[in-house]
Amino acid sequence: MESSAMVMGILNVTPDSFSDGERFLSPEAAVDRGRQLFEEGAAVVDVGGESTRPGAEPVSVDEELARVVDVVAGLAPHGRVSIDTTKPEVARAAVAAGADILNDVSASLHEVAAELNVTWIAVHRQGTPATMQVAPQYADVVADVAGFLAEAVERGRAAGVPEVWVDPGIGFGKTTDHNLKLLANLRQLATQGAPLVLGASRKRFIGELHAISDGSDLAEVSTGDRLEGSLAAAAWAYAQGATVVRAHDVAATVCAMKVVAA
């Protein structure tokens, strides 16, 4: 019983990522963790050296390079690696080190992806990490995001990107209500002419739903205590047409995908 959904393991090599910041700062620890994610069934490991959590401040090119290049090089012999960055310099260095996917939350690096001949993931985001959760607003979040993703596909293909994937950017400039509307309408987003990536793992709105479900305070729901909601979102996304699901908890997510596939 195999699942056709790809699980993308999340590997943050940052001190301030919302879920696993500081856990994998050394290249050795990060490579060990990435190899574990592959062993658990990840089809791709996504390496990020700059936090994109709400309120995060940008880091310099040199700092981001120092965090990710050795990790990408250490993981590339073991499986497919993506680089989560918005910086052309980091993208080029990571691809030279062995990455073949550019995960771009700015949705602006299509020409770089074309130059490097790699897959480009265009993520929808309103604002920047520092500002994106300050009262985000949409006329119609589903229509707005769908239009943005369709335009990104056109831009990427016109630039010569060999493969474009799209991501509605759950939590990137969206309220809990926005996130839930996007999840409820994933089939519409999955018809934009490109594989759909969905990343809801351990995000704040999952914590809010957990708190509501068990009557606890949101502050009591740690990022590590959001497994059930993350799995439910991943299974729902796959059932609604998502091709790639990003996850911190890879082994459990792979099992969930297999259940849905059955």
mmCIF file of N, CA and C in Angstrom, residues 2 6 27 33 41-43 45 48 55 63-64 67 70 79 93 120-121 160 173 186 188 195-196 235 258:
data_model
loop_
_atom_site.group_PDB
_atom_site.id
_atom_site.type_symbol
_atom_site.label_atom_id
_atom_site.label_comp_id
_atom_site.label_asym_id
_atom_site.label_seq_id
_atom_site.Cartn_x
_atom_site.Cartn_y
_atom_site.Cartn_z
ATOM 1 N N GLU A 2 0.975 1.908 -1.126
ATOM 2 C CA GLU A 2 1.841 3.071 -1.248
ATOM 3 C C GLU A 2 1.017 4.330 -1.455
ATOM 4 N N MET A 6 3.847 13.169 -1.869
ATOM 5 C CA MET A 6 5.212 13.380 -1.423
ATOM 6 C C MET A 6 5.188 14.095 -0.074
ATOM 7 N N PRO A 27 26.046 21.931 11.673
ATOM 8 C CA PRO A 27 25.846 21.153 10.437
ATOM 9 C C PRO A 27 25.720 19.660 10.702
ATOM 10 N N ARG A 33 19.721 14.956 11.408
ATOM 11 C CA ARG A 33 18.264 15.087 11.412
ATOM 12 C C ARG A 33 17.696 14.899 10.006
ATOM 13 N N GLY A 41 10.831 8.413 5.581
ATOM 14 C CA GLY A 41 10.000 8.382 4.386
ATOM 15 C C GLY A 41 9.853 9.693 3.642
ATOM 16 N N ALA A 42 10.585 10.723 4.047
ATOM 17 C CA ALA A 42 10.508 11.993 3.321
ATOM 18 C C ALA A 42 11.025 11.816 1.898
ATOM 19 N N ALA A 43 10.257 12.305 0.930
ATOM 20 C CA ALA A 43 10.714 12.299 -0.466
ATOM 21 C C ALA A 43 11.675 13.445 -0.721
ATOM 22 N N VAL A 45 13.838 16.726 1.604
ATOM 23 C CA VAL A 45 14.114 17.458 2.845
ATOM 24 C C VAL A 45 14.343 18.913 2.475
ATOM 25 N N GLY A 48 16.116 25.196 5.563
ATOM 26 C CA GLY A 48 15.915 26.638 5.664
ATOM 27 C C GLY A 48 16.858 27.264 6.669
ATOM 28 N N GLY A 55 6.863 37.683 12.629
ATOM 29 C CA GLY A 55 7.693 38.531 13.459
ATOM 30 C C GLY A 55 9.184 38.347 13.268
ATOM 31 N N GLU A 63 25.333 35.014 6.620
ATOM 32 C CA GLU A 63 24.864 34.180 7.722
ATOM 33 C C GLU A 63 24.026 33.016 7.214
ATOM 34 N N GLU A 64 23.140 33.299 6.270
ATOM 35 C CA GLU A 64 22.298 32.229 5.737
ATOM 36 C C GLU A 64 23.136 31.195 4.995
ATOM 37 N N ARG A 67 24.822 28.855 7.342
ATOM 38 C CA ARG A 67 23.914 27.902 7.972
ATOM 39 C C ARG A 67 23.545 26.733 7.072
ATOM 40 N N ASP A 70 26.674 23.694 3.917
ATOM 41 C CA ASP A 70 27.250 22.414 4.328
ATOM 42 C C ASP A 70 26.165 21.378 4.608
ATOM 43 N N GLY A 79 19.299 11.906 -0.689
ATOM 44 C CA GLY A 79 17.943 12.110 -1.185
ATOM 45 C C GLY A 79 17.786 13.495 -1.779
ATOM 46 N N ALA A 93 24.145 29.006 -4.347
ATOM 47 C CA ALA A 93 25.107 28.219 -3.577
ATOM 48 C C ALA A 93 24.517 26.877 -3.160
ATOM 49 N N TRP A 120 10.756 25.209 -8.989
ATOM 50 C CA TRP A 120 10.487 26.436 -8.226
ATOM 51 C C TRP A 120 9.144 26.303 -7.530
ATOM 52 N N ILE A 121 9.138 26.480 -6.211
ATOM 53 C CA ILE A 121 7.891 26.505 -5.450
ATOM 54 C C ILE A 121 7.540 27.960 -5.183
ATOM 55 N N GLY A 160 11.026 30.112 -18.153
ATOM 56 C CA GLY A 160 11.736 28.896 -18.507
ATOM 57 C C GLY A 160 12.005 27.959 -17.347
ATOM 58 N N GLY A 173 0.605 35.549 6.390
ATOM 59 C CA GLY A 173 -0.278 36.682 6.160
ATOM 60 C C GLY A 173 -1.729 36.244 6.081
ATOM 61 N N LEU A 186 -9.284 23.689 -1.117
ATOM 62 C CA LEU A 186 -8.034 23.253 -1.735
ATOM 63 C C LEU A 186 -8.229 22.713 -3.145
ATOM 64 N N GLN A 188 -10.003 23.854 -5.454
ATOM 65 C CA GLN A 188 -9.909 25.001 -6.372
ATOM 66 C C GLN A 188 -8.463 25.414 -6.567
ATOM 67 N N PRO A 195 1.566 21.275 -9.526
ATOM 68 C CA PRO A 195 1.427 20.531 -8.272
ATOM 69 C C PRO A 195 1.243 21.474 -7.087
ATOM 70 N N LEU A 196 0.356 21.096 -6.171
ATOM 71 C CA LEU A 196 0.059 21.925 -5.007
ATOM 72 C C LEU A 196 0.827 21.425 -3.797
ATOM 73 N N ALA A 235 -3.700 15.002 5.931
ATOM 74 C CA ALA A 235 -4.558 14.005 5.296
ATOM 75 C C ALA A 235 -5.651 14.673 4.465
ATOM 76 N N LYS A 258 -0.613 7.130 3.707
ATOM 77 C CA LYS A 258 -0.901 5.771 3.247
ATOM 78 C C LYS A 258 -2.339 5.363 3.594
#
